[in-house]
Short mmCIF file of C-alpha atoms in Angstrom, two decimals:
data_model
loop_
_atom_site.label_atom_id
_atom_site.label_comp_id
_atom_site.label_asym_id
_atom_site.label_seq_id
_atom_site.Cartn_x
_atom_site.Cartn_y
_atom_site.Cartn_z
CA UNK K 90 4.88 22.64 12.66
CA UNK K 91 8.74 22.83 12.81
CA UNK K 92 10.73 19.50 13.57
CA UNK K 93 11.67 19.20 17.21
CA UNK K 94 14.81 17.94 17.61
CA UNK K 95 16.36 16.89 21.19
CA UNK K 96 18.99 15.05 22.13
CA UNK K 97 18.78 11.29 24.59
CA UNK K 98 19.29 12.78 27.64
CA UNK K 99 16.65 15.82 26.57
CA UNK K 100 14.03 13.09 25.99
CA UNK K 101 14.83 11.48 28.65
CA UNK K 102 14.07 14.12 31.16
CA UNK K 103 11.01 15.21 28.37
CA UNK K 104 9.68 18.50 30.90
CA UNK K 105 9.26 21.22 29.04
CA UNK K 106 8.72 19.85 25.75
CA UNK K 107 5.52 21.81 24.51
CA UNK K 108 2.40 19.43 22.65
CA UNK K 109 2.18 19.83 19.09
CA UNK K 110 -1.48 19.18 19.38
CA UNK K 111 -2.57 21.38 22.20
CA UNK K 112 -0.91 24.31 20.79
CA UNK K 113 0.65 25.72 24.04
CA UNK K 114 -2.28 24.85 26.01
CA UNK K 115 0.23 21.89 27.78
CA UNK K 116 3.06 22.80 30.06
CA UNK K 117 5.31 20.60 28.95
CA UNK K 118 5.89 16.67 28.72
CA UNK K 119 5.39 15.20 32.11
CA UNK K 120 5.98 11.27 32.00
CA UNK K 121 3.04 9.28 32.95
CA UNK K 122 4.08 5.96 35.19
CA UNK K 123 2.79 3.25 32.79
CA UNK K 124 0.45 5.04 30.65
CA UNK K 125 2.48 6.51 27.07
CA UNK K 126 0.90 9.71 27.57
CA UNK K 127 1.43 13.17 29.33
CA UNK K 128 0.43 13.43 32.59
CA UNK K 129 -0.36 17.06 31.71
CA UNK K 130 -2.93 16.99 28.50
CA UNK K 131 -3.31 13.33 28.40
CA UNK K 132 -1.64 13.01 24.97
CA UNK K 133 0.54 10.98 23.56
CA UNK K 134 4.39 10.99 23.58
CA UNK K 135 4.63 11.27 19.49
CA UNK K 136 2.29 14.50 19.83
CA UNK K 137 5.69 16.08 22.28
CA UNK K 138 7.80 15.07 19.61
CA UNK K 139 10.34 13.90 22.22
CA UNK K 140 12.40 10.86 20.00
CA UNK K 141 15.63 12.31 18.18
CA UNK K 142 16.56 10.50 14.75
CA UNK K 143 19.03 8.86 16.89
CA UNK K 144 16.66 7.14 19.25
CA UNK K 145 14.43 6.51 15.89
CA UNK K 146 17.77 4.81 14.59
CA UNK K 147 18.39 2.42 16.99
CA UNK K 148 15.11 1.40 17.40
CA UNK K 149 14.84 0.29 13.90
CA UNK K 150 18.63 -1.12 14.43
CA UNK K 151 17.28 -2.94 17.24
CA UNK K 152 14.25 -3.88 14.93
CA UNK K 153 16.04 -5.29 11.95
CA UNK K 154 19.16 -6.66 13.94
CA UNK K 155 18.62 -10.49 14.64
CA UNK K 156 17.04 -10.59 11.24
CA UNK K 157 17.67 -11.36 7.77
CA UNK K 158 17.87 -7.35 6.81
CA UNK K 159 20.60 -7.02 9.60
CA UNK K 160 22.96 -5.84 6.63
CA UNK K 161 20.82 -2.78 6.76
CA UNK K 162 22.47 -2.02 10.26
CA UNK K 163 25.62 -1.30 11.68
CA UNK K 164 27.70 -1.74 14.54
CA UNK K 165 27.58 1.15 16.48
CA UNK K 166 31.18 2.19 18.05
CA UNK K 167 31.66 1.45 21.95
CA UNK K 168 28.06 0.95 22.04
CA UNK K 169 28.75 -2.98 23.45
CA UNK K 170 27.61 -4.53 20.51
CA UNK K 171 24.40 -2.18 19.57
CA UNK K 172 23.45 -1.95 16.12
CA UNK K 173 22.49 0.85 14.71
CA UNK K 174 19.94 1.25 11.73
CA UNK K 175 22.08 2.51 8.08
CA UNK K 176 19.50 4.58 7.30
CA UNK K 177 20.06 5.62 3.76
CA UNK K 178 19.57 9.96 3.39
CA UNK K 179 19.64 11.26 0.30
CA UNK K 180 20.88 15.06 -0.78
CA UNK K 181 19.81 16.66 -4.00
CA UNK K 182 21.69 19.74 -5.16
CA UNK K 183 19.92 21.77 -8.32
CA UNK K 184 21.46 24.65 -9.61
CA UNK K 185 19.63 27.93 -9.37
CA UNK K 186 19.99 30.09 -12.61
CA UNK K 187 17.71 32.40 -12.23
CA UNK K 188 19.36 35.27 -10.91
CA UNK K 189 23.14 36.43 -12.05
CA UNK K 190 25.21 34.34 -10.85
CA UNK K 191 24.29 30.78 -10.28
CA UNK K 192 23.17 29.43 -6.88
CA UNK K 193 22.46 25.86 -5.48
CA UNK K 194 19.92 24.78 -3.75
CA UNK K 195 20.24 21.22 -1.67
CA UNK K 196 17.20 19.42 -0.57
CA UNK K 197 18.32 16.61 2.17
CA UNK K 198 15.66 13.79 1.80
CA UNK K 199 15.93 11.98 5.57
CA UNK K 200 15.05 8.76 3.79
CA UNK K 201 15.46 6.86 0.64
CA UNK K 202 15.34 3.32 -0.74
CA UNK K 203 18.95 2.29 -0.31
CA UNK K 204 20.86 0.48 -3.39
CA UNK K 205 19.47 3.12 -6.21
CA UNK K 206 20.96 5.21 -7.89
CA UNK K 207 19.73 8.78 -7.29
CA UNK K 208 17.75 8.93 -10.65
CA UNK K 209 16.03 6.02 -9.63
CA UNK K 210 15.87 7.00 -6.08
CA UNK K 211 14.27 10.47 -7.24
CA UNK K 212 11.66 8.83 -9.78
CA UNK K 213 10.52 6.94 -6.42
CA UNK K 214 10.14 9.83 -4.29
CA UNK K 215 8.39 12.17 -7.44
CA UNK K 216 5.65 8.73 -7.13
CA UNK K 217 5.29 9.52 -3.44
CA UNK K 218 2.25 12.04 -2.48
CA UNK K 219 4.17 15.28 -1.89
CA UNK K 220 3.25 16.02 1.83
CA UNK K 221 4.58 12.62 2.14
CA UNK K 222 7.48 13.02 0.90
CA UNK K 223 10.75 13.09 4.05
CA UNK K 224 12.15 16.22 2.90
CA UNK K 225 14.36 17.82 5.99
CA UNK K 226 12.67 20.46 7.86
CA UNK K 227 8.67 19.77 6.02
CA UNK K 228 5.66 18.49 7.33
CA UNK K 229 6.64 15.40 5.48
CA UNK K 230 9.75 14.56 7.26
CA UNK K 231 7.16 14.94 11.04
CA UNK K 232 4.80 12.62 9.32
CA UNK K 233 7.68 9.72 8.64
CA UNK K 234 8.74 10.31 12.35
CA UNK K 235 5.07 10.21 13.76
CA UNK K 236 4.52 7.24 11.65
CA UNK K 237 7.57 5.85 12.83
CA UNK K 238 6.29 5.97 16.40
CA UNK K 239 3.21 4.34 15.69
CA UNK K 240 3.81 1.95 13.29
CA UNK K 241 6.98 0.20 15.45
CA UNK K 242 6.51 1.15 19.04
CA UNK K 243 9.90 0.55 20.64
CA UNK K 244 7.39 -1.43 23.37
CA UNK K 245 6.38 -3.95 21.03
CA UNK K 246 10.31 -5.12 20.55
CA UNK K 247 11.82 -4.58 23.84
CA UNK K 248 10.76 -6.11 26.82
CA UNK K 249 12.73 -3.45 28.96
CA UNK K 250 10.44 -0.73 27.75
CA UNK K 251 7.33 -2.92 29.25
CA UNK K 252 5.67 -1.76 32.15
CA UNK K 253 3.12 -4.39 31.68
CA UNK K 254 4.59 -7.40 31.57
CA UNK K 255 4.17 -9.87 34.16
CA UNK K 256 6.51 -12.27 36.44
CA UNK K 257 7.37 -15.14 33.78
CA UNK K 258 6.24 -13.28 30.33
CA UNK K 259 9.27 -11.47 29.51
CA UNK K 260 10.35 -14.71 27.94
CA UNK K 261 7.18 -15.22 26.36
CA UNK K 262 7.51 -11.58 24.73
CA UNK K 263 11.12 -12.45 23.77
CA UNK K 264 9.90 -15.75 21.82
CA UNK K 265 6.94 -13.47 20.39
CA UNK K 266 9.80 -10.86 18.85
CA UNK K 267 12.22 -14.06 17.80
CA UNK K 268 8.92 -15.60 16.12
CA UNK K 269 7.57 -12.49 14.19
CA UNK K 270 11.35 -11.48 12.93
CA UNK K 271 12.30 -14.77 11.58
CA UNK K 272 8.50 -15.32 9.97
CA UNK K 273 6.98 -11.98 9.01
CA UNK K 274 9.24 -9.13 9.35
CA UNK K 275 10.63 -7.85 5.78
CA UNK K 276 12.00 -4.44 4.41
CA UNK K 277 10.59 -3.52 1.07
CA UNK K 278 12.60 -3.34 -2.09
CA UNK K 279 12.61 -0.44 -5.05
CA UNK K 280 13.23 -1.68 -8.58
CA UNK K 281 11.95 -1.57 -11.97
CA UNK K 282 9.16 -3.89 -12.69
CA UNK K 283 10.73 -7.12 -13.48
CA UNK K 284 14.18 -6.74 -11.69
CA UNK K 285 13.40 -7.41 -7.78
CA UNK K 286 15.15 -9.39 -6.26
CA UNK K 287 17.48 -9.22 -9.45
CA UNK K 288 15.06 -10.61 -11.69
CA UNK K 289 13.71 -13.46 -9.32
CA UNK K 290 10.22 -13.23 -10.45
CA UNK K 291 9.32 -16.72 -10.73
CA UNK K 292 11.05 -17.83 -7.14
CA UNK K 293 7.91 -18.53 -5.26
CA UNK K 294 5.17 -20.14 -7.27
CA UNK K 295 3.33 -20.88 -3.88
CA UNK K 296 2.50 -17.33 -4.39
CA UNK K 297 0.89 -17.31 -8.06
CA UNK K 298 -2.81 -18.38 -6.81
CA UNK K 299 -2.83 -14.32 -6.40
CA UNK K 300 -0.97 -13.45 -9.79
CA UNK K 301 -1.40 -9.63 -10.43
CA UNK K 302 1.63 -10.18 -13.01
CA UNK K 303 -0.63 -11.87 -15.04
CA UNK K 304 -0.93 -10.18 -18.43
CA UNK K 305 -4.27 -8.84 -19.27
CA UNK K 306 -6.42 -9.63 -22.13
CA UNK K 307 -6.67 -7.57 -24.91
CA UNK K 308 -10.32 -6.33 -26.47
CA UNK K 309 -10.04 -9.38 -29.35
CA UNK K 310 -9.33 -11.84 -26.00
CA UNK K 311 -5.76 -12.81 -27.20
CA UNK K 312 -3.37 -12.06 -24.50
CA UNK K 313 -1.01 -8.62 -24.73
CA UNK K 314 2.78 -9.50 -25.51
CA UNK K 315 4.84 -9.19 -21.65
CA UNK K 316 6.99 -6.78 -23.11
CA UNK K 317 3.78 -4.06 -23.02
CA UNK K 318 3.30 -1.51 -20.12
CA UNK K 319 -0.12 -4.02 -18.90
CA UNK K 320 2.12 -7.18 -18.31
CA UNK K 321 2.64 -5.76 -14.11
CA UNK K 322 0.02 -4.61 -12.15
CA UNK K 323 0.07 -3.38 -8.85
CA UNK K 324 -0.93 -5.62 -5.81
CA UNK K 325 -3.18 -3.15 -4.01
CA UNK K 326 -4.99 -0.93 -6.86
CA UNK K 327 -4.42 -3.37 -10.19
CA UNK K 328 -3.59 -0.68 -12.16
CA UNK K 329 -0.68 -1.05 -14.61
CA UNK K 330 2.90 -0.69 -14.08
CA UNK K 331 4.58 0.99 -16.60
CA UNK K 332 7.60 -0.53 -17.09
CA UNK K 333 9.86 2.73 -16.46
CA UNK K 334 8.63 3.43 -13.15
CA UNK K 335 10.21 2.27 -9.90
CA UNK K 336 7.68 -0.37 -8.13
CA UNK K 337 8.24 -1.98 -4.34
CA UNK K 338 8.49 -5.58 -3.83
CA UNK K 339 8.20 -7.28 -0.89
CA UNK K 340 10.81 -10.63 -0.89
CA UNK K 341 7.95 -12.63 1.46
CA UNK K 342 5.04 -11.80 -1.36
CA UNK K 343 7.24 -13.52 -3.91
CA UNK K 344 8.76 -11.52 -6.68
CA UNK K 345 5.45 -11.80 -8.92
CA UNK K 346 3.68 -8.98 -7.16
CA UNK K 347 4.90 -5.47 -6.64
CA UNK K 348 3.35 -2.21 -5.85
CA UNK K 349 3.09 1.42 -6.67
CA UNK K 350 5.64 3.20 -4.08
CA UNK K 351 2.17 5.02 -2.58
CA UNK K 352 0.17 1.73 -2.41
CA UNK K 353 1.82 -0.23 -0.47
CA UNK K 354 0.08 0.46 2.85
CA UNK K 355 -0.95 -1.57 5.89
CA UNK K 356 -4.27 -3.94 5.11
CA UNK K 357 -5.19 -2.35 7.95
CA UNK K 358 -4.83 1.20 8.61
CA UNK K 359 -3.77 1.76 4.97
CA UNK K 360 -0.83 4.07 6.27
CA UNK K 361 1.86 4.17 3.75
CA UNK K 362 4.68 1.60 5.89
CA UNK K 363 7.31 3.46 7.01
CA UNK K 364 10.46 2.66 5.71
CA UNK K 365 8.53 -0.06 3.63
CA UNK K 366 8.95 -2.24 6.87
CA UNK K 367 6.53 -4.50 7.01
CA UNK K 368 4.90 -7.33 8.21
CA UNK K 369 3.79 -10.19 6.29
CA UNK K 370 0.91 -12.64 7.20
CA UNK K 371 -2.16 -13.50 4.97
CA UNK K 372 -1.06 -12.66 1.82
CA UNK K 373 -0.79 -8.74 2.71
CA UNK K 374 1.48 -6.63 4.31
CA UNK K 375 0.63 -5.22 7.98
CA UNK K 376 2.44 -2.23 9.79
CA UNK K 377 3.96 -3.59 12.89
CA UNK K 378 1.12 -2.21 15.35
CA UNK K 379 -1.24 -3.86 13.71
CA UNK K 380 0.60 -6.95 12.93
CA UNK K 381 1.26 -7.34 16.59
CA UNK K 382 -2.46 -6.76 17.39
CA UNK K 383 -3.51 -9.60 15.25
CA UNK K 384 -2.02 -12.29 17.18
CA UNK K 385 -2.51 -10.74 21.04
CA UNK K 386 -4.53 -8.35 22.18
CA UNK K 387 -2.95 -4.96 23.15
CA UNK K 388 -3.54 -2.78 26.76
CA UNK K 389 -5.87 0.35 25.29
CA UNK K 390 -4.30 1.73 28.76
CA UNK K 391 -0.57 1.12 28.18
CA UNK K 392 -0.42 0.63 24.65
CA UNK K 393 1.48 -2.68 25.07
CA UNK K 394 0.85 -6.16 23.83
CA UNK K 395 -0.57 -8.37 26.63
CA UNK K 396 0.74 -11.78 27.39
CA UNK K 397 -1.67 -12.71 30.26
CA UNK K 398 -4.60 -14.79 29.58
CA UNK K 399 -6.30 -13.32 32.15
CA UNK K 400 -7.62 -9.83 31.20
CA UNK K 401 -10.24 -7.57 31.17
CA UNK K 402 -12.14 -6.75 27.97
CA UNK K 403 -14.71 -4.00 27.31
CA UNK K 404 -16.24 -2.94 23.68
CA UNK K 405 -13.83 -4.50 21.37
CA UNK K 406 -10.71 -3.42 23.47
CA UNK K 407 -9.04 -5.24 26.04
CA UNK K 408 -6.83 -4.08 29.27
CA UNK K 409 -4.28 -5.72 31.33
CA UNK K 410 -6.25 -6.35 34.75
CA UNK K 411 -4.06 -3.79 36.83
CA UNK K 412 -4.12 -1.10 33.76
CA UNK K 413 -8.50 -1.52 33.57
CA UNK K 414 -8.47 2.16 35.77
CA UNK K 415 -9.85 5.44 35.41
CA UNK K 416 -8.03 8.06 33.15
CA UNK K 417 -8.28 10.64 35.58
CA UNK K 418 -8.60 9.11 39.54
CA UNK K 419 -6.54 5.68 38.18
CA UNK K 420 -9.12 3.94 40.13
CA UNK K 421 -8.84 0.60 39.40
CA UNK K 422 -12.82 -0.15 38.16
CA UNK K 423 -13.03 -4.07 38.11
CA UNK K 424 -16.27 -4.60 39.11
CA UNK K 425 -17.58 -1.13 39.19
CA UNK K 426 -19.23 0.75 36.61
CA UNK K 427 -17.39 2.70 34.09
CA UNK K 428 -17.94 4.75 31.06
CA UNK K 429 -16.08 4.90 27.86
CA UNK K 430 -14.78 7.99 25.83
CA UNK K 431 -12.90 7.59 23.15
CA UNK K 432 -11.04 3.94 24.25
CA UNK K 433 -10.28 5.91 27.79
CA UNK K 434 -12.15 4.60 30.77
CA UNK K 435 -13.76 7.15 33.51
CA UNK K 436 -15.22 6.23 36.91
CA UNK K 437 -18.55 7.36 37.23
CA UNK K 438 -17.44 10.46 39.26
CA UNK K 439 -14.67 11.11 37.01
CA UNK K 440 -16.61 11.06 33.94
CA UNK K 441 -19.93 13.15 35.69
CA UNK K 442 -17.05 16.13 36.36
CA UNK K 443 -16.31 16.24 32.90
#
């Protein structure tokens, strides 16, 4: 499907905007109240493609501001002190020779590891599953920007996009983002095996109960030299690293583990992280949904984290008490009998009409 691109105030208003899943079938993007869905098909925001790359900026600016990666922001001009994420494009041109006179052809990646050089940057992207791959204008560009969405919900950062949140939690949401960007929130690193972090490798012993770096024996049992391809593995698959090909390091793993460029995933969704933001708790790396779901339950009705104590809970999933309502009527069904479709709840009636 093409790339929809709209301005702020476009998304803003968001009618009109046709559903990339329902294939014309919707009328156009009609804002539920608290629910981060259409009102018309029932599906999500992400699926009406209604965030432009400069909403997707500043969200990550927003993100990463406040942090230790803040250098990978800027200040955005008469925007009363709003940073802005740097996000680092990357333009190829290759000359064309086949027909008489030469021709160019420029392929505009919309992201790439900052701080490489474009040899590098390019070995990184050739390691990256081709539909994966942010080329402008490809399905792979849609799938960094629906990833994006999903992996770092604006609602899990700012309290001003909550439509859950109580009298009295803002503040605890505000200490929740303070606590989870000064202890978990990192931005991987490209390099060649051996050179994160400039060669740190041996900063954080605390790390080296899990040593993947550790150099594998050879068939007579005496160790390989470190100099061979085998002296780095990767984290995730423990495969080895050949020492010519760009690997990502995370700075909160400690710079004795790195990662092929498509392993490093969520623990939990295995989704390739976006941006290589991540998360770090338990000696893996999380996506920031799921991150944020493993300290606090999160609303399957309005997608946001919940901050209550007092909530309703049903199968696994959990609701905030005034969000536990049908999909259809809204009925609010504490109490009552319900039925379950797919995380949704239906009143009886509701889910007999179906």
């Amino acid at each position: 499907p093409a790339l929809l691109q709209m301005s702020g105030s476009q998304a803003q208003v968001g009618r009109g905007v046709p559903c990339l899943r329902c294939r014309g079938l919707c009328t156009g993007f009609e804002p539920h109240s608290w629910r981060k869905i259409c009102k018309s098909c029932k599906c999500s925001q992400e699926e009406h493609s209604l965030s432009s790359e400069l909403d997707d900026d500043r969200k990550i600016g927003r993100l990463l501001s406040d942090s230790k990666y803040s250098t990978l922001t800027a200040r955005l001009k008469g925007g009363d002190g709003v940073r802005i994420y740097k996000r680092n494009r990357m333009i190829v041109t290759n000359p064309n020779i086949s027909g008489k006179d030469p021709t160019f052809d420029t392929i505009t990646y919309e992201w790439a590891p900052p701080g490489l050089t474009q040899k590098l940057a390019m070995q990184y992207m050739e390691l990256v599953p081709k539909e994966l791959q942010p080329v402008a204008g490809t399905d792979g560009a849609l799938h960094r920007r629906r990833r994006l969405a999903r992996q770092l919900p604006l609602h899990d950062q700012d309290p001003a996009q909550c439509r859950g949140l109580a009298e009295g939690e803002q503040k605890l949401m505000e200490e929740f983002v303070k606590k989870y960007k000064a202890e978990a929130l990192g931005v991987g690193e490209v390099a060649l095996p051996g050179q994160g972090g400039g060669g740190k490798e041996e900063e954080k012993p605390q790390d080296k109960s899990v040593d993947p770096g550790r150099a594998p024996e050879s068939p007579n049992g005496a160790l390989e030299s470190t100099a061979t391809a085998g002296h780095y593995r990767c984290d995730t698959c423990q495969q080895p690293v050949p020492g010519d090909c760009p690997v990502v390091y995370a700075d909160r793993a400690g710079y004795s583990r790195q990662w092929h460029p498509a392993c490093f995933v969520c623990c939990r969704c295995a989704e390739p992280l976006v941006d290589l933001i991540y998360f770090w708790k338990g000696g893996a790396a999380w996506c920031g949904r799921h991150y944020c779901e493993s300290l606090r339950p999160r609303c399957a009705g309005c997608d946001e984290i919940i901050f209550s104590e007092d909530y309703q809970q049903a199968e696994g999933l959990a609701w905030h008490n005034k969000h536990f309502a049908c999909l259809e009527c809204e009925t609010l069904l504490t109490g009552k009998p319900f039925a379950l479709a797919k995380a949704s709840l239906l009143c009886t009636t509701c889910s007999q009409s179906r």
